Amino acid sequence: MKSTLKKLLPFAVVGVVSGATTVGAIQYFGHNSNNGDQSYFTTSAPNTTFAGMNTGAVGDDFVKAAKTTVPAVVTIKNYQSRTSSRASEQDLFDFFFGDPFGGGGRGQQRQKQQVPDNMPSGMGSGVIISPDGYIISNNHVVAGANKLEVVLSNKKSYIATLIGTDPNTDISLLKIEEKGLPYLNFANSDNIDVGQWVLAVGNPLGLNSTVTAGIVSAKGRGIGILGSQGKAANPIESFIQTDAAINPGNSGGALVNTNGELIGINSAIQSTTGYYQGYGFAVPANLARKIVEDIKKFGIVQRGFLGVQSLDLSNDQQVLLYNKQNKTDLKAGAGVYVTGFGDNSGAENAGLKKGDIITKIDNYAITDFADLSMSIGSKRPGDKVQVTYIRNGKENTSMVTLRDQKGGTSTRTKADLSVTEKIGAEFQSIDERTKAYYGLNSGVIAKNVLEGSEMAKAGIVDGYIVTEINGKPVNSQKDVESLLNKFSGTIQIKYMDDYGRNYQRGFKMP
C-alpha cells in the first residue's frame, strides 16, 4: 500500500526552536499596551504579581525586564507513549529544532522505538498570560501529547489541560489550576521597530530560565516553515525576526521588549545545524492574542478569508515563473497580484478582478504575501476590510466582507463542526484488491490527519487504514460521518499501519 502521507522534509534548513507571542491588532481589540491592566483574560487581583509591568528598562540595561519576564515563562514537558516506525510527533520536534544529536535522524525512517511513560518525548517553553493559569505556547510543543506537564520557574509542577491549538499559526493555549500567578502583558506588536532591543526568554537545551538579548532584525518575514510541514492547511507567516540567541527548548517562550512586555512567541530559527546562527523568528503578539482569544471564546479559531488566489510580486522568481507559464510580462514589485478567486469569494463579490494588485488592507501596507496573510488572518468571518488595489494604473478601494472557507460570514463553535473537523481527519475509500491484499473485509484510508487532533493522538497518521469504528465496519467517508454524527462518549477505533500491524485505540468525542 502506498501511504498518502509524505514524510516530513528530509532536512530542515529552518528548524523551529522558539515560540512567538501575538497581541491582536490594536484597532481590532481596542487595547493600549500602556494602559494599566493588560491581562488577556482577567483583571488582576491586589495580590497578583504582574509580570508585564513597565519597569522603565532602557538602553542595554535589561535587568528589570528580565526580572519581570522570567517568573512568567514556564517549561512544558510533552509526554507520549507510542511505538512508531514512521514519521511521528518526535520527528516534528526534530523538524523544528534540528537533530542536535546527529545520526541523520531527520527525514529518515526511524527504527521501532518506545518512549517510556515517565520520560517526556519533547520539551519546550510557554508564557503565562493571566494570573489564573492560562499559558500560551507553540502548537508543535504540545503536538501528540497524552500528558502535558508545566514546570514554573520556582520548580513547582502542574498537569496542564490543553484548551486548543492552531497549526496554521503554530500557537496553542493551555491551562493550569492555580491563582495569583505572575504573567506577561501583551504589547502591540505593530508598534515595534527594526533595530529596537528585545529579550528572548525560555528554557533552551535544558537550561531553565535563560535570557538572551538582541534586536528586531526584520518584520513580516514569511519563511515557509508552517506550510512545508504539510499540517498547516492555510498557514499565516509574518514572523518577527531577531538575532537574540534561541535554541532547542526555547519554542513557545517569550520575546519581550525592554519593558518586559510580550511582543512575540519564539517559534523558529534559520540554521544549517539546528542551533542558533543569528536568525530567530517569533509569532507577532497581535496574531497570537487573536488566536488564543478565539480558542478560549469559541473553542476553535475563527479565520476570515479574502477569497483570492494570488501571486507575491515581491518574489522575483515566482513572478518570472508566472510570466513564463502564463505568457505575461508582470514586473516584480510591492503588492499582491490577484490571479483568481475561490468559491463564494468576498473579494470577487466586492468587485475585485483578476489582474488587480492589492496594495493595502485598511491602512496596512501590503508589500508581499506575508503582509496579506497577517492582515486578513487576524480577522474573523463577517468582518469588513477596505481593500486598496491598482487596476490599469489607477488606485481603487472596495469594502470586502470576509468569509470562512465554506462561504459563511458568521462565527462557529465546536458544536457547529463536522465529524471530520471534530476528530481531525478525512477518509478515502479503498478498492477491493487492496482489501484482499491485506485480508480486510472493510477499511478506509486516513488522510489529512491534523496535527494534535484526536485521531493523531490515537496514533493514526495519513495512509493508515481504519477498519472499524465502535465495532462497526467502515468503507467510506459517509460511513464514518453517519456513525459519529451526534455521537458523544468514547470512540473505539481499529486500524492498521503501513506494515500490516493492527491496533485498537479509544478517545472521547470532542
Coordinates of C-alpha atoms in Angstrom, one line a residue:
M1 CA 0.0 0.0 0.0
K2 CA 1.3 3.4 -0.9
S3 CA 0.9 5.8 2.0
T4 CA -0.8 9.1 1.2
L5 CA 1.4 10.8 3.8
K6 CA 4.6 12.4 2.6
K7 CA 7.4 12.2 5.0
L8 CA 8.4 15.4 6.8
L9 CA 11.1 17.2 4.9
P10 CA 14.3 15.2 5.0
F11 CA 16.4 18.1 6.1
A12 CA 15.1 21.3 7.5
V13 CA 17.2 24.4 6.9
V14 CA 14.7 26.1 9.0
G15 CA 14.3 24.4 12.4
V16 CA 11.7 25.8 14.6
V17 CA 13.0 26.5 18.0
S18 CA 11.2 29.1 19.9
G19 CA 7.6 30.3 20.2
A20 CA 6.1 33.6 19.3
T21 CA 3.6 35.8 21.1
T22 CA 0.9 37.8 19.5
V23 CA -1.3 40.6 20.5
G24 CA -4.1 41.1 18.0
A25 CA -4.3 44.4 16.1
I26 CA -4.8 47.3 18.4
Q27 CA -7.6 48.7 16.4
Y28 CA -9.2 45.3 16.4
F29 CA -9.1 44.7 20.1
G30 CA -9.2 48.3 21.3
H31 CA -6.4 47.9 23.8
N32 CA -3.4 50.1 24.5
S33 CA -0.4 48.3 25.9
N34 CA 0.3 51.3 28.2
N35 CA -3.0 51.1 30.0
G36 CA -2.9 49.7 33.5
D37 CA -4.2 46.1 33.4
Q38 CA -3.4 44.2 30.2
S39 CA -4.1 40.7 31.4
Y40 CA -5.5 38.9 28.5
F41 CA -8.4 37.1 30.2
T42 CA -8.8 38.5 33.6
T43 CA -8.4 41.6 35.8
S44 CA -5.6 41.4 38.3
A45 CA -6.3 41.0 42.0
P46 CA -4.5 43.1 44.5
N47 CA -2.3 40.1 45.5
T48 CA -1.4 39.2 41.9
T49 CA 2.2 39.6 40.8
F50 CA 2.1 41.5 37.4
A51 CA 5.0 40.3 35.3
G52 CA 4.4 42.7 32.5
M53 CA 4.7 46.0 34.4
N54 CA 6.5 48.9 32.7
T55 CA 9.7 48.8 34.6
G56 CA 11.5 51.6 32.7
A57 CA 14.4 49.5 31.4
V58 CA 16.3 51.5 28.8
G59 CA 19.3 51.0 26.5
D60 CA 21.2 47.9 27.3
D61 CA 20.1 47.6 30.9
F62 CA 17.8 44.5 30.8
V63 CA 17.9 43.6 34.4
K64 CA 14.4 44.8 35.3
A65 CA 12.9 43.4 32.1
A66 CA 14.4 40.0 32.8
K67 CA 13.1 40.1 36.4
T68 CA 9.6 40.7 35.3
T69 CA 9.7 38.1 32.5
V70 CA 11.5 35.1 33.9
P71 CA 8.8 34.2 36.5
A72 CA 6.1 34.1 33.8
V73 CA 8.0 31.7 31.5
V74 CA 7.5 28.0 32.1
T75 CA 8.8 24.7 30.9
I76 CA 6.4 22.4 29.1
K77 CA 7.1 18.7 29.0
N78 CA 5.3 16.7 26.3
Y79 CA 4.6 13.0 27.3
Q80 CA 3.7 10.5 24.6
S81 CA 3.6 6.7 24.7
R82 CA 3.8 5.3 21.3
T83 CA 5.7 2.9 19.1
S84 CA 6.2 4.0 15.6
S85 CA 8.4 3.1 12.7
R86 CA 7.5 6.1 10.6
A87 CA 7.2 9.9 10.9
S88 CA 5.9 10.7 14.4
E89 CA 5.4 13.7 16.5
Q90 CA 9.0 13.4 17.7
D91 CA 10.0 13.9 14.1
L92 CA 8.1 17.1 14.2
F93 CA 10.3 18.3 17.1
D94 CA 13.4 17.4 15.1
F95 CA 12.0 19.3 12.1
F96 CA 11.5 22.4 14.2
F97 CA 14.6 22.0 16.4
G98 CA 17.0 20.2 14.1
D99 CA 18.6 16.9 15.0
P100 CA 21.1 18.1 17.7
F101 CA 22.5 14.7 18.5
G102 CA 23.3 13.8 14.9
G103 CA 22.7 10.3 13.4
G104 CA 20.9 11.6 10.4
G105 CA 17.5 11.3 12.2
R106 CA 15.8 13.9 10.1
G107 CA 13.9 12.7 7.1
Q108 CA 15.0 9.0 7.5
Q109 CA 12.7 6.2 8.6
R110 CA 13.1 5.7 12.3
Q111 CA 13.6 2.3 13.9
K112 CA 10.9 1.0 16.1
Q113 CA 11.2 2.7 19.5
Q114 CA 9.3 3.0 22.7
V115 CA 9.3 6.2 24.8
P116 CA 8.7 5.3 28.5
D117 CA 5.6 6.9 30.0
N118 CA 7.7 8.6 32.7
M119 CA 10.0 10.3 30.1
P120 CA 8.9 13.3 28.1
S121 CA 9.1 13.0 24.3
G122 CA 9.9 16.6 24.0
M123 CA 10.2 19.9 25.9
G124 CA 9.6 23.5 25.2
S125 CA 8.6 26.7 26.8
G126 CA 5.4 28.6 27.5
V127 CA 4.3 32.0 28.7
I128 CA 1.7 32.7 31.5
I129 CA -0.7 35.3 30.1
S130 CA -3.2 35.5 33.0
P131 CA -3.0 35.1 36.8
D132 CA -5.4 32.2 36.8
G133 CA -3.2 29.9 34.8
Y134 CA -3.7 30.4 31.0
I135 CA -0.5 29.7 29.1
I136 CA 0.4 30.4 25.5
S137 CA 2.9 28.2 23.6
N138 CA 3.6 26.7 20.2
N139 CA 1.4 24.1 18.6
H140 CA 4.5 21.9 17.9
V141 CA 5.5 21.9 21.5
V142 CA 2.2 20.2 22.6
A143 CA 1.6 18.1 19.4
G144 CA 0.7 14.5 20.0
A145 CA 0.8 14.7 23.8
N146 CA -1.2 12.4 26.1
K147 CA 0.0 14.4 29.1
L148 CA 1.4 17.9 29.4
E149 CA 3.4 18.9 32.5
V150 CA 4.1 22.6 33.2
V151 CA 7.0 23.5 35.5
L152 CA 7.2 27.0 36.8
S153 CA 10.5 28.9 37.3
N154 CA 10.2 28.1 41.0
K155 CA 10.2 24.4 40.1
K156 CA 6.5 23.9 41.1
S157 CA 4.9 21.4 38.7
Y158 CA 1.3 21.1 37.3
I159 CA -0.5 18.8 34.9
A160 CA -2.0 21.1 32.2
T161 CA -5.2 21.0 30.2
L162 CA -4.8 21.6 26.5
I163 CA -7.5 24.1 25.7
G164 CA -6.9 24.3 21.9
T165 CA -4.3 24.6 19.2
D166 CA -3.9 26.2 15.8
P167 CA -1.4 24.6 13.4
N168 CA -1.8 27.5 10.9
T169 CA 0.0 29.9 13.3
D170 CA 1.8 27.3 15.4
I171 CA 0.0 28.6 18.6
S172 CA -1.5 26.6 21.4
L173 CA -3.4 27.5 24.6
L174 CA -3.0 25.6 27.9
K175 CA -4.5 26.0 31.4
I176 CA -3.2 25.0 34.9
E177 CA -5.3 25.3 38.0
E178 CA -3.7 28.0 40.1
K179 CA -4.3 31.6 41.1
G180 CA -2.1 34.7 41.6
L181 CA 0.5 33.6 39.1
P182 CA 3.0 36.1 37.5
Y183 CA 2.0 36.8 34.0
L184 CA 3.1 38.8 31.0
N185 CA 1.4 41.8 29.4
F186 CA 0.8 41.8 25.7
A187 CA 2.3 44.7 23.8
N188 CA 1.1 46.0 20.4
S189 CA 3.5 44.2 18.1
D190 CA 2.5 46.5 15.2
N191 CA 4.4 49.3 17.0
I192 CA 7.8 47.5 17.2
D193 CA 10.7 48.9 15.1
V194 CA 13.5 47.3 13.4
G195 CA 16.6 47.8 15.5
Q196 CA 14.9 48.0 18.9
W197 CA 16.2 45.9 21.7
V198 CA 14.4 42.7 22.6
L199 CA 15.0 39.7 25.0
A200 CA 14.2 36.1 24.4
V201 CA 13.3 34.1 27.5
G202 CA 12.9 30.3 27.6
N203 CA 14.4 27.0 28.5
P204 CA 16.9 26.1 25.8
L205 CA 18.9 22.9 25.9
G206 CA 17.7 22.0 29.4
L207 CA 18.9 25.3 30.8
N208 CA 15.9 26.7 32.7
S209 CA 15.1 30.4 32.7
T210 CA 17.6 31.6 30.2
V211 CA 17.6 35.2 29.0
T212 CA 19.3 36.4 25.8
A213 CA 19.3 39.8 24.2
G214 CA 19.3 41.1 20.6
I215 CA 17.4 43.4 18.3
V216 CA 14.5 43.2 16.0
S217 CA 16.2 42.3 12.7
A218 CA 13.1 42.5 10.5
K219 CA 9.3 42.3 10.5
G220 CA 6.8 40.4 8.4
R221 CA 9.0 37.5 7.5
G222 CA 7.5 34.5 5.7
I223 CA 9.9 31.6 5.8
G224 CA 7.7 28.8 4.5
I225 CA 8.1 26.6 7.6
L226 CA 4.5 26.0 8.6
G227 CA 3.1 25.0 5.2
S228 CA 6.1 22.9 4.3
Q229 CA 5.2 20.5 7.2
G230 CA 2.0 19.6 5.5
K231 CA 0.0 20.1 8.6
A232 CA -1.0 23.8 8.2
A233 CA -3.7 24.0 5.5
N234 CA -3.7 27.8 5.5
P235 CA -0.5 29.0 7.2
I236 CA -0.1 32.5 8.5
E237 CA 3.5 33.6 8.5
S238 CA 4.5 37.1 9.3
F239 CA 7.3 36.5 11.8
I240 CA 9.3 39.0 13.8
Q241 CA 13.0 38.2 13.0
T242 CA 15.5 38.7 15.8
D243 CA 19.2 37.9 16.5
A244 CA 18.6 37.2 20.2
A245 CA 20.0 33.7 20.8
I246 CA 17.4 31.0 20.8
N247 CA 17.9 27.2 20.7
P248 CA 16.0 23.9 21.1
G249 CA 13.8 24.3 24.1
N250 CA 13.0 28.0 23.5
S251 CA 9.9 27.1 21.5
G252 CA 6.8 28.7 23.0
G253 CA 8.9 31.1 25.1
A254 CA 8.7 34.9 25.3
L255 CA 10.1 37.6 23.1
V256 CA 9.8 40.8 25.1
N257 CA 10.7 44.5 24.8
T258 CA 12.7 46.3 27.5
N259 CA 9.5 46.9 29.5
G260 CA 9.1 43.2 29.9
E261 CA 6.0 43.2 27.6
L262 CA 5.3 40.3 25.3
I263 CA 5.8 41.2 21.6
G264 CA 6.1 37.6 20.2
I265 CA 6.2 33.9 20.8
N266 CA 9.6 32.4 19.8
S267 CA 9.0 29.7 17.2
A268 CA 11.8 29.1 14.7
I269 CA 15.4 29.6 13.7
Q270 CA 17.0 29.5 10.3
S271 CA 20.1 27.3 10.7
T272 CA 22.2 24.7 8.9
T273 CA 22.9 22.9 12.2
G274 CA 19.7 23.1 14.2
Y275 CA 21.3 25.5 16.6
Y276 CA 21.5 29.3 16.9
Q277 CA 23.2 31.0 14.0
G278 CA 21.7 34.5 14.4
Y279 CA 18.3 34.2 12.8
G280 CA 15.3 33.6 15.0
F281 CA 11.6 34.1 14.3
A282 CA 8.7 34.8 16.6
V283 CA 4.9 34.9 16.0
P284 CA 3.8 38.5 16.5
A285 CA 1.8 39.2 19.7
N286 CA -1.1 40.7 17.8
L287 CA -1.7 37.5 15.9
A288 CA -1.1 35.2 18.9
R289 CA -3.5 37.1 21.0
K290 CA -6.3 36.8 18.5
I291 CA -5.7 33.1 18.2
V292 CA -5.9 32.4 21.9
E293 CA -8.9 34.7 22.3
D294 CA -10.8 32.6 19.6
I295 CA -9.8 29.3 21.3
K296 CA -11.0 30.4 24.7
K297 CA -14.2 32.0 23.5
F298 CA -15.3 29.7 20.7
G299 CA -13.2 26.5 21.1
I300 CA -11.8 26.9 17.6
V301 CA -10.0 29.6 15.6
Q302 CA -12.3 32.0 13.6
R303 CA -10.5 32.5 10.3
G304 CA -11.6 35.1 7.8
F305 CA -10.7 34.7 4.1
L306 CA -10.5 37.3 1.4
G307 CA -11.2 34.6 -1.2
V308 CA -8.4 35.4 -3.7
Q309 CA -5.7 33.4 -5.4
S310 CA -2.6 35.5 -5.6
L311 CA 1.0 36.0 -6.7
D312 CA 3.5 37.6 -4.4
L313 CA 5.1 40.3 -6.6
S314 CA 8.0 40.7 -4.1
N315 CA 9.2 37.3 -5.1
D316 CA 11.2 37.7 -8.3
Q317 CA 11.4 34.0 -9.0
Q318 CA 7.7 33.5 -8.7
V319 CA 7.0 36.4 -11.0
L320 CA 9.4 35.1 -13.6
L321 CA 7.8 31.6 -13.4
Y322 CA 4.3 33.0 -13.6
N323 CA 5.2 35.1 -16.7
K324 CA 6.7 32.1 -18.4
Q325 CA 3.7 29.9 -17.6
N326 CA 1.1 32.5 -18.4
K327 CA 2.9 34.4 -21.2
T328 CA 2.6 37.7 -19.2
D329 CA 5.0 40.5 -18.5
L330 CA 4.4 41.3 -14.9
K331 CA 7.0 43.4 -13.1
A332 CA 8.3 42.4 -9.7
G333 CA 7.4 45.0 -7.0
A334 CA 5.3 45.7 -3.9
G335 CA 1.9 44.2 -3.7
V336 CA 0.0 41.0 -4.3
Y337 CA -1.3 40.2 -7.8
V338 CA -4.8 38.6 -8.0
T339 CA -4.6 35.5 -10.2
G340 CA -8.1 34.2 -9.5
F341 CA -10.9 33.6 -6.9
G342 CA -12.1 30.9 -4.7
D343 CA -15.8 29.8 -4.3
N344 CA -18.0 32.3 -2.6
S345 CA -15.3 34.9 -2.7
G346 CA -16.0 38.0 -0.8
A347 CA -13.4 39.9 -2.8
E348 CA -15.0 38.9 -6.1
N349 CA -18.4 39.8 -4.8
A350 CA -17.0 43.3 -3.9
G351 CA -15.8 43.9 -7.4
L352 CA -12.2 42.9 -7.5
K353 CA -11.0 41.3 -10.7
K354 CA -8.2 39.1 -11.9
G355 CA -5.2 41.2 -12.6
D356 CA -5.8 43.7 -9.7
I357 CA -2.8 44.4 -7.5
I358 CA -3.7 44.6 -3.8
T359 CA -1.6 47.3 -2.0
K360 CA -3.4 47.9 1.3
I361 CA -5.8 46.2 3.7
D362 CA -7.4 49.0 5.7
N363 CA -4.4 51.2 6.5
Y364 CA -1.9 48.3 6.5
A365 CA 0.5 48.4 3.5
I366 CA 0.7 45.1 1.6
T367 CA 4.1 44.6 0.1
D368 CA 4.1 40.8 -0.1
F369 CA 2.0 37.7 0.8
A370 CA 3.2 37.7 4.4
D371 CA 1.6 41.1 4.9
L372 CA -1.7 40.0 3.3
S373 CA -1.7 36.8 5.3
M374 CA -1.2 38.7 8.6
S375 CA -3.7 41.5 7.9
I376 CA -6.5 39.0 6.9
G377 CA -5.5 36.2 9.3
S378 CA -6.1 38.5 12.3
K379 CA -9.8 39.0 11.2
R380 CA -12.9 36.8 11.6
P381 CA -15.7 35.8 9.2
G382 CA -18.1 38.7 8.8
D383 CA -15.5 41.4 9.4
K384 CA -15.3 44.1 6.8
V385 CA -12.0 45.3 5.4
Q386 CA -11.2 48.1 3.0
V387 CA -9.1 46.7 0.1
T388 CA -6.9 49.2 -1.8
Y389 CA -5.8 47.9 -5.2
I390 CA -4.3 49.1 -8.5
R391 CA -6.2 48.4 -11.7
N392 CA -5.0 49.7 -15.1
G393 CA -2.6 52.0 -13.2
K394 CA -5.3 53.6 -11.1
E395 CA -5.9 53.2 -7.3
N396 CA -9.3 51.8 -6.3
T397 CA -10.9 50.8 -3.0
S398 CA -13.6 48.3 -2.1
M399 CA -15.2 47.1 1.1
V400 CA -14.9 43.3 1.4
T401 CA -16.8 41.1 3.8
L402 CA -14.6 38.3 4.8
R403 CA -16.0 34.7 4.7
D404 CA -14.9 31.4 6.2
Q405 CA -13.8 28.5 3.9
K406 CA -17.3 27.4 3.4
G407 CA -18.5 30.9 2.4
G408 CA -20.2 31.7 5.7
T409 CA -20.0 35.1 7.4
S410 CA -20.8 34.1 11.0
T411 CA -18.6 32.7 13.7
R412 CA -18.8 29.0 14.6
T413 CA -18.3 26.9 17.8
K414 CA -17.2 23.3 18.2
A415 CA -20.8 22.3 18.1
D416 CA -21.0 23.6 14.5
L417 CA -18.1 21.5 13.3
S418 CA -18.5 18.5 11.0
V419 CA -17.5 15.0 12.2
T420 CA -14.2 15.1 10.3
E421 CA -13.4 18.6 11.7
K422 CA -14.0 17.3 15.2
I423 CA -11.8 14.2 15.0
G424 CA -9.3 15.9 12.7
A425 CA -9.1 13.6 9.7
E426 CA -10.7 12.7 6.4
F427 CA -11.1 9.3 4.9
Q428 CA -10.8 7.7 1.4
S429 CA -12.4 4.5 0.2
I430 CA -10.1 1.7 -0.8
D431 CA -10.6 -0.8 -3.6
E432 CA -11.4 -4.5 -3.2
R433 CA -7.9 -5.5 -4.4
T434 CA -6.2 -3.6 -1.6
K435 CA -8.6 -5.2 0.9
A436 CA -7.9 -8.6 -0.4
Y437 CA -4.1 -8.0 -0.3
Y438 CA -4.3 -7.1 3.4
G439 CA -7.1 -9.7 4.2
L440 CA -9.6 -7.0 5.1
N441 CA -13.4 -7.0 4.9
S442 CA -13.6 -3.3 5.4
G443 CA -11.5 -0.2 5.6
V444 CA -10.9 3.5 4.7
I445 CA -7.5 5.3 4.3
A446 CA -7.0 8.1 6.7
K447 CA -5.9 11.4 5.0
N448 CA -5.3 15.0 6.0
V449 CA -4.9 13.9 9.7
L450 CA -4.4 17.2 11.6
E451 CA -1.5 17.6 14.0
G452 CA -2.7 17.4 17.6
S453 CA -6.2 16.0 16.6
E454 CA -7.9 13.1 18.4
M455 CA -7.1 10.8 15.5
A456 CA -3.4 11.8 15.7
K457 CA -3.3 11.3 19.4
A458 CA -4.7 7.8 18.8
G459 CA -1.6 7.1 16.7
I460 CA -3.2 7.4 13.3
V461 CA -1.4 9.2 10.5
D462 CA -2.0 9.7 6.8
G463 CA -2.1 6.3 5.0
Y464 CA -3.2 4.1 7.9
I465 CA -6.3 2.0 7.3
V466 CA -9.2 2.4 9.7
T467 CA -11.3 -0.8 9.6
E468 CA -13.9 -0.4 12.3
I469 CA -15.4 2.4 14.4
N470 CA -17.2 1.4 17.6
G471 CA -17.3 -2.2 16.4
K472 CA -18.8 -1.4 13.0
P473 CA -17.1 -1.7 9.7
V474 CA -16.4 1.5 7.7
N475 CA -15.9 1.7 3.9
S476 CA -16.4 5.4 3.1
Q477 CA -16.3 8.9 4.5
K478 CA -20.1 8.7 4.6
D479 CA -19.9 5.6 6.9
V480 CA -17.6 7.4 9.3
E481 CA -19.9 10.5 9.4
S482 CA -23.1 8.6 9.9
L483 CA -21.6 6.5 12.8
L484 CA -20.2 9.6 14.6
N485 CA -22.8 12.3 13.8
K486 CA -24.3 13.5 17.0
F487 CA -22.3 10.8 18.9
S488 CA -21.0 11.5 22.3
G489 CA -18.8 9.4 24.5
T490 CA -15.7 7.3 23.9
I491 CA -14.9 6.2 20.3
Q492 CA -13.1 2.9 19.7
I493 CA -11.0 2.8 16.5
K494 CA -9.5 -0.2 14.9
Y495 CA -6.8 0.5 12.4
M496 CA -3.8 -1.0 10.6
D497 CA -0.4 0.7 9.9
D498 CA 1.8 0.6 6.8
Y499 CA 3.3 -2.7 7.9
G500 CA 0.0 -4.6 8.4
R501 CA 0.1 -4.3 12.2
N502 CA -3.3 -3.9 13.9
Y503 CA -4.2 -1.5 16.7
Q504 CA -7.2 -0.5 18.7
R505 CA -7.4 2.9 20.4
G506 CA -10.1 4.9 22.1
F507 CA -10.7 8.6 22.6
K508 CA -13.5 10.8 23.7
M509 CA -15.5 12.5 21.0
P510 CA -14.6 16.3 21.2

